[in-house]
Coordinates of C-alpha atoms and ligand atoms in Angstrom, one line a residue:
M1 CA 32.6 1.1 21.9
S2 CA 30.6 -2.1 21.0
N3 CA 27.6 -1.0 23.0
A4 CA 25.0 0.2 20.5
D5 CA 21.9 -1.9 20.4
I6 CA 21.4 -1.6 16.7
G7 CA 23.0 -0.1 13.6
L8 CA 21.4 1.8 10.7
I9 CA 22.7 2.5 7.3
G10 CA 21.3 5.2 5.1
L11 CA 20.4 8.6 6.5
G12 CA 18.0 9.8 3.8
T13 CA 14.7 11.2 5.0
M14 CA 13.3 7.8 6.1
G15 CA 16.5 6.4 7.5
A16 CA 17.2 9.6 9.6
A17 CA 13.7 9.6 10.9
L18 CA 13.9 5.9 11.9
A19 CA 17.2 6.4 13.6
L20 CA 15.8 9.2 15.7
N21 CA 12.7 7.1 16.5
I22 CA 15.0 4.2 17.7
A23 CA 17.0 6.6 19.9
D24 CA 13.8 8.2 21.2
N25 CA 12.7 4.8 22.4
G26 CA 15.8 4.4 24.5
F27 CA 18.0 2.3 22.2
D28 CA 21.5 3.2 21.4
V29 CA 21.9 3.4 17.6
A30 CA 25.1 3.6 15.5
V31 CA 24.6 5.1 12.1
W32 CA 26.6 5.2 8.9
N33 CA 25.9 7.0 5.6
R34 CA 27.8 6.8 2.3
T35 CA 28.5 10.5 2.6
T36 CA 30.2 11.2 6.0
A37 CA 29.1 14.8 6.0
T38 CA 25.5 13.7 6.1
T39 CA 26.3 11.4 9.1
K40 CA 28.0 14.3 10.9
E41 CA 25.2 16.7 10.2
F42 CA 22.6 14.2 11.3
H43 CA 24.4 13.7 14.6
A44 CA 24.9 17.5 15.1
T45 CA 21.2 18.2 14.6
A46 CA 19.9 15.3 16.7
G47 CA 19.5 17.5 19.8
D48 CA 19.0 15.5 23.1
L49 CA 18.9 12.3 21.1
A50 CA 22.5 12.8 20.0
A51 CA 23.7 11.1 23.2
R52 CA 22.1 7.8 22.1
I53 CA 23.5 8.1 18.5
T54 CA 27.0 6.9 17.5
P55 CA 28.0 8.4 14.1
T56 CA 30.5 6.3 12.3
D57 CA 32.8 7.1 9.3
T58 CA 33.4 3.6 8.0
L59 CA 31.5 0.3 7.8
E60 CA 34.2 -1.3 10.0
E61 CA 33.6 1.4 12.6
L62 CA 29.8 0.8 12.4
V63 CA 30.2 -2.9 12.9
S64 CA 32.5 -2.6 15.8
A65 CA 30.2 -0.1 17.5
L66 CA 27.5 -2.7 17.9
K67 CA 26.7 -5.3 20.6
S68 CA 27.0 -8.9 19.5
P69 CA 25.1 -10.5 17.9
R70 CA 24.9 -7.4 15.7
T71 CA 21.8 -6.1 14.0
I72 CA 22.0 -3.6 11.2
I73 CA 19.0 -1.9 9.5
L74 CA 19.4 -1.0 5.8
M75 CA 17.5 2.1 4.7
V76 CA 18.9 2.4 1.2
P77 CA 17.0 2.6 -2.1
A78 CA 15.4 -0.7 -3.2
G79 CA 17.3 -2.7 -5.8
Q80 CA 21.0 -3.0 -6.5
A81 CA 21.9 -0.7 -3.7
V82 CA 20.6 -3.2 -1.2
D83 CA 22.7 -6.1 -2.8
D84 CA 25.7 -3.9 -2.8
Q85 CA 25.3 -2.9 0.8
I86 CA 24.9 -6.5 1.9
A87 CA 28.0 -7.5 -0.1
A88 CA 30.0 -4.8 1.5
L89 CA 28.8 -5.7 5.0
R90 CA 29.0 -9.5 4.8
P91 CA 32.8 -9.9 5.3
L92 CA 32.6 -7.8 8.4
L93 CA 29.8 -9.8 10.0
N94 CA 29.6 -13.1 11.9
D95 CA 27.0 -15.8 11.0
D96 CA 24.7 -15.0 13.8
D97 CA 24.6 -11.2 13.0
M98 CA 21.5 -9.8 11.4
I99 CA 20.7 -7.5 8.5
I100 CA 17.3 -6.0 8.2
D101 CA 16.2 -4.5 4.9
A102 CA 13.6 -1.9 5.8
G103 CA 13.2 -0.4 2.4
N104 CA 10.5 -1.0 -0.1
A105 CA 12.1 -4.1 -1.6
N106 CA 10.4 -6.2 -4.3
F107 CA 9.5 -9.4 -2.2
H108 CA 11.1 -11.6 -4.9
D109 CA 14.4 -9.9 -4.2
T110 CA 13.8 -10.5 -0.5
N111 CA 13.1 -14.2 -1.1
R112 CA 16.4 -14.4 -2.9
R113 CA 18.3 -12.5 -0.3
V114 CA 17.0 -14.7 2.5
K115 CA 18.4 -17.7 0.6
E116 CA 21.7 -15.9 -0.2
A117 CA 22.2 -14.8 3.4
G118 CA 22.9 -18.5 4.4
K119 CA 23.7 -18.5 8.1
L120 CA 23.5 -14.8 8.4
A121 CA 20.2 -13.7 9.8
F122 CA 18.2 -11.7 7.3
L123 CA 14.8 -10.0 7.7
G124 CA 12.9 -8.0 5.1
I125 CA 10.5 -5.6 6.8
G126 CA 7.9 -3.4 5.2
V127 CA 7.7 0.0 6.9
S128 CA 4.8 2.4 6.2
G129 CA 3.9 5.8 7.3
G130 CA 6.2 8.2 5.4
E131 CA 8.6 10.4 7.2
E132 CA 6.3 11.2 10.2
G133 CA 5.6 7.5 10.6
A134 CA 9.3 6.6 10.6
R135 CA 10.0 9.3 13.2
F136 CA 7.1 8.7 15.5
G137 CA 5.7 5.3 14.8
P138 CA 5.4 3.4 11.5
S139 CA 3.4 0.3 10.8
I140 CA 5.9 -2.6 10.4
M141 CA 5.3 -5.8 8.4
G142 CA 8.1 -8.3 9.1
G143 CA 9.3 -11.2 7.0
G144 CA 12.0 -13.8 7.4
K145 CA 12.6 -16.5 10.0
R146 CA 10.3 -16.2 13.0
A147 CA 13.3 -16.7 15.4
Y148 CA 15.1 -13.7 13.8
W149 CA 12.0 -11.6 14.2
D150 CA 11.7 -12.6 17.8
R151 CA 15.3 -11.4 18.4
V152 CA 14.5 -7.9 17.4
A153 CA 10.8 -7.7 18.1
H154 CA 11.3 -5.7 21.3
I155 CA 13.0 -2.9 19.3
L156 CA 10.5 -3.0 16.3
T157 CA 7.4 -3.1 18.5
A158 CA 8.8 -0.2 20.6
I159 CA 9.4 2.1 17.6
S160 CA 6.1 1.1 15.9
A161 CA 2.8 3.0 15.9
K162 CA 0.3 1.9 18.5
H163 CA -3.4 1.3 18.0
K164 CA -5.0 1.6 21.5
D165 CA -1.7 0.4 23.0
A166 CA -1.4 -2.5 20.5
P167 CA 1.9 -2.2 18.6
C168 CA 1.5 -2.1 14.8
A169 CA 4.5 -4.4 14.2
T170 CA 3.8 -8.0 13.3
W171 CA 5.7 -10.9 11.8
M172 CA 3.9 -11.8 8.6
G173 CA 5.7 -15.0 7.5
E174 CA 8.8 -16.5 6.1
E175 CA 11.1 -15.1 3.3
G176 CA 9.7 -11.9 1.6
A177 CA 6.2 -12.1 3.3
G178 CA 6.7 -8.7 5.0
H179 CA 7.7 -7.0 1.8
F180 CA 4.8 -8.8 0.0
V181 CA 2.3 -7.5 2.5
K182 CA 3.8 -4.0 2.2
A183 CA 3.4 -4.2 -1.6
V184 CA -0.3 -5.0 -1.3
H185 CA -0.6 -2.2 1.2
N186 CA 0.8 0.1 -1.4
G187 CA -1.5 -1.3 -4.1
I188 CA -4.4 -0.5 -1.8
E189 CA -2.9 2.9 -1.1
Y190 CA -2.8 3.7 -4.8
A191 CA -6.5 2.6 -5.2
D192 CA -7.7 4.5 -2.1
M193 CA -5.8 7.6 -3.3
Q194 CA -7.2 7.3 -6.8
M195 CA -10.8 6.9 -5.7
I196 CA -10.4 10.0 -3.5
A197 CA -8.9 11.8 -6.6
E198 CA -11.9 10.7 -8.7
V199 CA -14.4 12.0 -6.2
Y200 CA -12.4 15.2 -6.0
G201 CA -12.8 15.5 -9.8
I202 CA -16.5 15.1 -9.5
M203 CA -16.7 17.8 -6.9
R204 CA -14.4 20.1 -8.9
D205 CA -15.6 19.5 -12.5
G206 CA -19.0 17.8 -12.1
L207 CA -20.4 20.0 -9.3
G208 CA -18.2 23.1 -9.8
L209 CA -17.3 23.3 -6.2
D210 CA -14.4 25.6 -5.1
H211 CA -11.4 24.2 -3.2
G212 CA -12.7 25.7 0.1
K213 CA -15.9 23.7 -0.2
I214 CA -14.0 20.6 -1.3
A215 CA -11.7 20.9 1.7
E216 CA -14.7 21.3 4.0
T217 CA -16.4 18.2 2.5
F218 CA -13.3 16.0 3.0
A219 CA -13.0 17.4 6.6
A220 CA -16.7 16.5 7.2
W221 CA -16.2 13.0 5.7
D222 CA -13.2 12.5 8.0
K223 CA -15.6 12.6 10.9
G224 CA -17.8 9.7 9.5
P225 CA -17.3 6.2 8.2
L226 CA -14.5 7.3 5.8
R227 CA -12.4 8.6 8.7
S228 CA -8.8 7.9 7.6
Y229 CA -5.4 9.5 7.1
L230 CA -5.9 9.8 3.4
I231 CA -9.2 11.6 3.6
E232 CA -7.7 13.8 6.3
I233 CA -4.7 14.8 4.2
S234 CA -6.8 15.2 1.1
G235 CA -8.9 17.9 2.9
K236 CA -5.6 19.6 4.0
V237 CA -4.2 19.5 0.4
A238 CA -7.5 20.9 -0.9
A239 CA -7.4 23.7 1.7
A240 CA -3.9 24.8 1.0
T241 CA -3.0 28.0 -0.8
D242 CA 0.1 28.5 -3.0
P243 CA 2.2 31.1 -1.2
E244 CA 3.6 32.3 -4.6
T245 CA 0.4 32.9 -6.4
D246 CA -2.3 32.8 -3.8
Q247 CA -4.1 30.2 -5.9
P248 CA -5.4 27.0 -4.4
M249 CA -2.4 24.7 -4.2
L250 CA -4.2 22.0 -6.2
D251 CA -4.5 24.5 -9.1
V252 CA -0.8 24.9 -9.4
I253 CA 0.1 21.2 -9.2
V254 CA 0.6 19.4 -12.6
D255 CA -1.9 16.5 -13.0
A256 CA 0.7 13.8 -13.7
A257 CA 1.4 11.4 -10.9
G258 CA 4.6 9.5 -10.5
Q259 CA 5.3 6.2 -8.8
K260 CA 8.3 4.4 -7.4
G261 CA 6.9 1.0 -8.5
T262 CA 5.4 -0.8 -5.6
G263 CA 1.8 -0.5 -6.9
R264 CA 3.0 -1.8 -10.3
W265 CA 4.7 -4.8 -8.5
T266 CA 1.4 -5.6 -6.8
V267 CA -0.5 -5.6 -10.1
I268 CA 2.1 -7.8 -11.8
E269 CA 2.0 -10.2 -9.0
A270 CA -1.8 -10.3 -8.9
Q271 CA -1.7 -11.4 -12.5
H272 CA 0.7 -14.3 -11.7
L273 CA -1.6 -15.3 -8.8
A274 CA -4.8 -14.8 -10.9
A275 CA -6.0 -12.6 -8.1
P276 CA -8.7 -10.2 -9.2
I277 CA -7.7 -6.7 -8.0
P278 CA -9.3 -4.5 -10.7
A279 CA -9.6 -1.3 -8.6
I280 CA -5.9 -1.5 -7.8
E281 CA -5.0 -2.2 -11.4
A282 CA -7.2 0.7 -12.5
A283 CA -5.3 3.0 -10.1
V284 CA -1.9 2.0 -11.4
V285 CA -3.2 2.5 -15.0
A286 CA -4.6 5.9 -14.0
R287 CA -1.1 7.0 -12.8
N288 CA 0.4 5.8 -16.0
L289 CA -2.2 7.6 -18.1
S290 CA -1.9 10.7 -16.0
S291 CA 1.7 11.0 -17.1
Q292 CA 0.7 11.1 -20.8
K293 CA -0.1 14.7 -20.4
A294 CA 0.7 15.8 -24.0
A295 CA -1.3 13.0 -25.5
R296 CA -4.3 13.9 -23.3
A297 CA -4.1 17.5 -24.4
A298 CA -4.0 16.3 -28.0
G299 CA -7.1 14.1 -27.4
E300 CA -8.9 17.1 -25.9
D301 CA -8.1 19.1 -29.0
L302 CA -9.3 16.4 -31.3
F303 CA -12.5 15.3 -29.6
G304 CA -13.3 18.4 -27.6
A305 CA -13.4 18.4 -23.8
A306 CA -16.1 16.3 -22.3
P307 CA -19.0 18.3 -20.8
R308 CA -18.1 17.1 -17.3
H309 CA -20.5 19.5 -15.5
L310 CA -23.4 17.6 -14.1
P311 CA -26.9 19.0 -14.3
H312 CA -28.0 20.7 -11.1
D313 CA -28.9 18.4 -8.1
M314 CA -27.9 15.3 -10.1
L315 CA -25.5 14.1 -7.4
S316 CA -25.4 15.2 -3.7
L317 CA -22.3 15.2 -1.6
D318 CA -24.0 12.5 0.5
T319 CA -24.3 10.3 -2.6
L320 CA -20.6 10.9 -3.3
E321 CA -19.7 9.9 0.3
Q322 CA -21.7 6.7 0.0
A323 CA -20.1 5.9 -3.4
L324 CA -16.6 6.3 -1.9
I325 CA -17.5 4.1 1.1
A326 CA -18.7 1.3 -1.4
G327 CA -15.6 1.8 -3.5
K328 CA -13.3 1.6 -0.5
I329 CA -14.8 -1.6 0.8
L330 CA -14.5 -3.2 -2.7
C331 CA -10.9 -2.1 -3.0
Y332 CA -9.9 -3.5 0.3
A333 CA -11.8 -6.7 -0.3
Q334 CA -9.7 -7.1 -3.5
G335 CA -6.4 -6.4 -1.7
F336 CA -7.2 -8.9 1.1
G337 CA -8.4 -11.4 -1.5
M338 CA -5.0 -11.2 -3.2
I339 CA -3.2 -11.7 0.2
A340 CA -5.3 -14.8 0.8
K341 CA -4.3 -16.2 -2.7
A342 CA -0.6 -15.5 -2.1
S343 CA -0.7 -17.1 1.3
E344 CA -1.9 -20.3 -0.3
A345 CA 0.4 -20.1 -3.4
F346 CA 3.5 -19.3 -1.4
G347 CA 2.7 -21.5 1.6
W348 CA 3.1 -18.5 4.0
S349 CA 0.0 -18.7 6.2
L350 CA -0.3 -14.9 6.1
P351 CA -2.3 -13.8 9.1
L352 CA -5.1 -11.8 7.5
P353 CA -6.7 -10.4 10.7
A354 CA -3.3 -9.4 12.0
I355 CA -2.5 -7.6 8.7
A356 CA -5.7 -5.6 9.1
E357 CA -4.7 -4.9 12.7
V358 CA -1.1 -3.8 11.8
W359 CA -2.6 -1.3 9.2
R360 CA -4.9 0.4 11.8
A361 CA -2.2 2.9 12.8
G362 CA 1.0 4.4 11.5
C363 CA 0.7 3.5 7.9
I364 CA -0.6 5.5 5.0
I365 CA -3.9 3.6 4.6
R366 CA -4.8 3.7 8.3
S367 CA -8.5 4.2 8.9
D368 CA -11.3 3.4 11.2
M369 CA -12.7 0.9 8.6
L370 CA -9.6 -1.2 9.1
D371 CA -10.6 -1.9 12.7
D372 CA -13.9 -3.3 11.4
M373 CA -12.0 -5.3 8.7
A374 CA -9.8 -6.8 11.4
S375 CA -12.9 -7.9 13.4
A376 CA -14.5 -9.3 10.3
L377 CA -11.4 -11.3 9.4
R378 CA -11.0 -12.5 12.9
D379 CA -14.5 -13.9 12.7
N380 CA -13.8 -15.6 9.4
A381 CA -10.4 -15.1 7.7
D382 CA -11.5 -17.1 4.6
Q383 CA -14.3 -14.9 3.5
N384 CA -14.2 -12.2 0.9
L385 CA -14.5 -9.0 2.9
M386 CA -17.4 -7.8 0.8
M387 CA -19.4 -10.8 2.0
A388 CA -18.6 -10.3 5.7
P389 CA -21.9 -9.3 7.4
K390 CA -20.9 -5.8 8.4
F391 CA -19.5 -4.9 4.9
A392 CA -22.2 -6.7 3.0
N393 CA -24.7 -4.6 4.9
A394 CA -22.7 -1.4 4.1
L395 CA -22.6 -2.4 0.4
K396 CA -26.3 -3.0 0.4
D397 CA -26.7 0.5 1.6
T398 CA -24.1 2.2 -0.7
H399 CA -23.8 0.3 -4.0
G400 CA -26.8 2.2 -5.4
A401 CA -24.9 5.5 -4.8
L402 CA -21.8 4.1 -6.4
R403 CA -23.9 3.1 -9.4
Q404 CA -25.4 6.6 -9.7
V405 CA -22.0 8.2 -9.5
V406 CA -20.5 5.9 -12.1
A407 CA -23.5 6.3 -14.4
Q408 CA -23.6 10.1 -14.2
A409 CA -19.9 10.3 -14.6
A410 CA -20.0 8.1 -17.7
L411 CA -22.9 10.2 -19.2
H412 CA -20.9 13.4 -18.7
G413 CA -17.4 12.3 -19.6
L414 CA -15.8 12.2 -16.2
A415 CA -13.3 9.4 -16.0
L416 CA -13.6 7.2 -12.9
P417 CA -11.4 4.2 -13.6
A418 CA -11.1 2.9 -10.0
L419 CA -14.6 3.6 -8.9
S420 CA -16.1 2.1 -12.0
S421 CA -13.9 -1.0 -11.9
G422 CA -15.0 -1.4 -8.2
L423 CA -18.6 -1.4 -9.3
A424 CA -17.9 -3.9 -12.1
Y425 CA -16.2 -6.1 -9.5
F426 CA -19.2 -5.8 -7.2
D427 CA -21.6 -6.7 -10.0
A428 CA -19.5 -9.6 -11.2
M429 CA -19.2 -10.9 -7.7
R430 CA -23.0 -10.9 -7.2
T431 CA -23.7 -12.7 -10.5
A432 CA -24.0 -16.4 -10.1
R433 CA -24.4 -17.1 -13.9
G434 CA -22.0 -14.8 -15.8
T435 CA -20.9 -14.8 -19.5
A436 CA -17.7 -16.9 -19.5
N437 CA -19.8 -19.7 -21.1
M438 CA -19.4 -17.6 -24.3
I439 CA -15.6 -17.4 -23.8
Q440 CA -15.5 -21.2 -23.3
G441 CA -17.6 -21.7 -26.4
Q442 CA -15.3 -19.5 -28.4
R443 CA -12.2 -21.2 -27.0
D444 CA -13.6 -24.6 -27.9
F445 CA -14.7 -23.4 -31.3
F446 CA -11.3 -22.2 -32.4
G447 CA -9.0 -24.4 -30.3
A448 CA -11.0 -27.4 -29.1
H449 CA -10.1 -26.4 -25.5
G450 CA -13.1 -28.2 -24.1
F451 CA -15.6 -26.9 -21.6
A452 CA -17.5 -28.1 -18.5
R453 CA -21.3 -28.7 -19.0
V454 CA -23.8 -27.4 -16.5
D455 CA -25.3 -30.9 -16.4
G456 CA -21.9 -32.4 -15.4
G457 CA -18.5 -33.4 -16.8
E458 CA -15.4 -31.7 -18.0
G459 CA -13.7 -31.7 -21.5
H460 CA -16.8 -31.5 -23.6
H461 CA -16.8 -30.2 -27.1
G462 CA -19.5 -28.3 -29.0
P463 CA -21.2 -29.2 -32.3
W464 CA -19.2 -26.6 -34.2
G465 CA -18.4 -28.8 -37.3
A466 CA -15.0 -29.3 -38.9
Ligands
LIG501 C1 4.2 4.2 2.8 C2 4.3 4.6 1.4 C3 5.7 4.7 0.9 C4 5.7 4.9 -0.6 C5 6.1 6.2 -1.1 C6 6.2 6.4 -2.6 O1 3.6 3.2 3.1 O2 4.8 4.9 3.6 O3 3.6 3.6 0.7 O4 6.4 3.6 1.2 O5 6.5 4.0 -1.2 O6 5.3 7.1 -0.5 O7 5.2 5.8 -3.2 P1 4.9 6.0 -4.8 O8 6.0 6.8 -5.3 O9 5.0 4.6 -5.4 O10 3.6 6.7 -4.9

């Protein structure tokens, strides 16, 4: 008794995988689940790792199975369940014990929980990598007091993914900083996935390629600059066949995407921060729109289906690859730009290069490009990534392809919300004199809001009359 290194509550898919990972790395872990049968089954099927796992039937048993000061990881659904679990644990814990919320919490909730925890140590950590990551090495973004992180860093770095031996587990900052960085990760995840889906749509509908060829194309791209987990799995998804019908798997999946809400939180927060992340916003909108399936079908009946098929040789697969490279750089530039804004607004000093580093392995958006992003941010953490020499050069080479793809798609009725908003962002960011002078003129006309003049001074008004 009282000798487990760490406790874990919540043996759902992610919690069970994380508990096995902890045991696999040589730590003794005590586990508890609301349903005792789940705890028993988990222990019974843990194989060799069972010896390092203590199943417990009650919270009291869990707490007394832990070394002091105790550390308990929560892997329960985000929201009220976390508050309920903390409330149930609190009377059983001492002040120097620690609770770690490792779910996908809204960082505002984590900010609050850190305050409510008082003397109890509380960390909010973002964990990315799905079930496989949780089992064999996730990317971990920590938030809360640095001293609390240091207390458990040996366990969290041991269980994390490694990029060339460097652990992908880093303290991001105070309060909800870890969950904030995880939310932006998920926003980027949504946009990266959406851009890939858009390019898939061009291959399927614009170029009329079959799923075998599409799978082959993603597999080929996974050997080049786009090499990433999401490109890799997209190729595998495209290659799969439905065992029931022998159809390509993608043909039997309904085209309506769900979401648990992390991408939405990112977009809402971006608006509060006035951080421009249009590609991420477009990706969230695209998911919402995808769910309006009946309305889309009614629209097709009313307006007729768009032609979608592109004239022969209009776009090559190389052009598509280049367009996706440009889109991806622009999407990540937006995500990192948002992190920089939040860092200032919340006084968190978020470590941008370290964030790129922690995303290089284990997480869903892991990619080779993130290694170059880490280097660029290490050289200059204050720059917009699209202006960093390496990415500026890549954009000079690829934005023409993005333009061609967006233009052809627009002419033939293929919707590319994320790629086209990426292009609009690029064009806006390379235009020194834009059109907001008209907005300012309008605002001053109807509301006397005042404007700055190009020849100096604020608060001027136009000669609009009474
Ligand atoms: C990760 C993922 C993960 C995500 C779920 C569901 O980093 O491992 O981002 O945390 O929350 O896969 O995401 P949606 O339901 O919002 O698509």
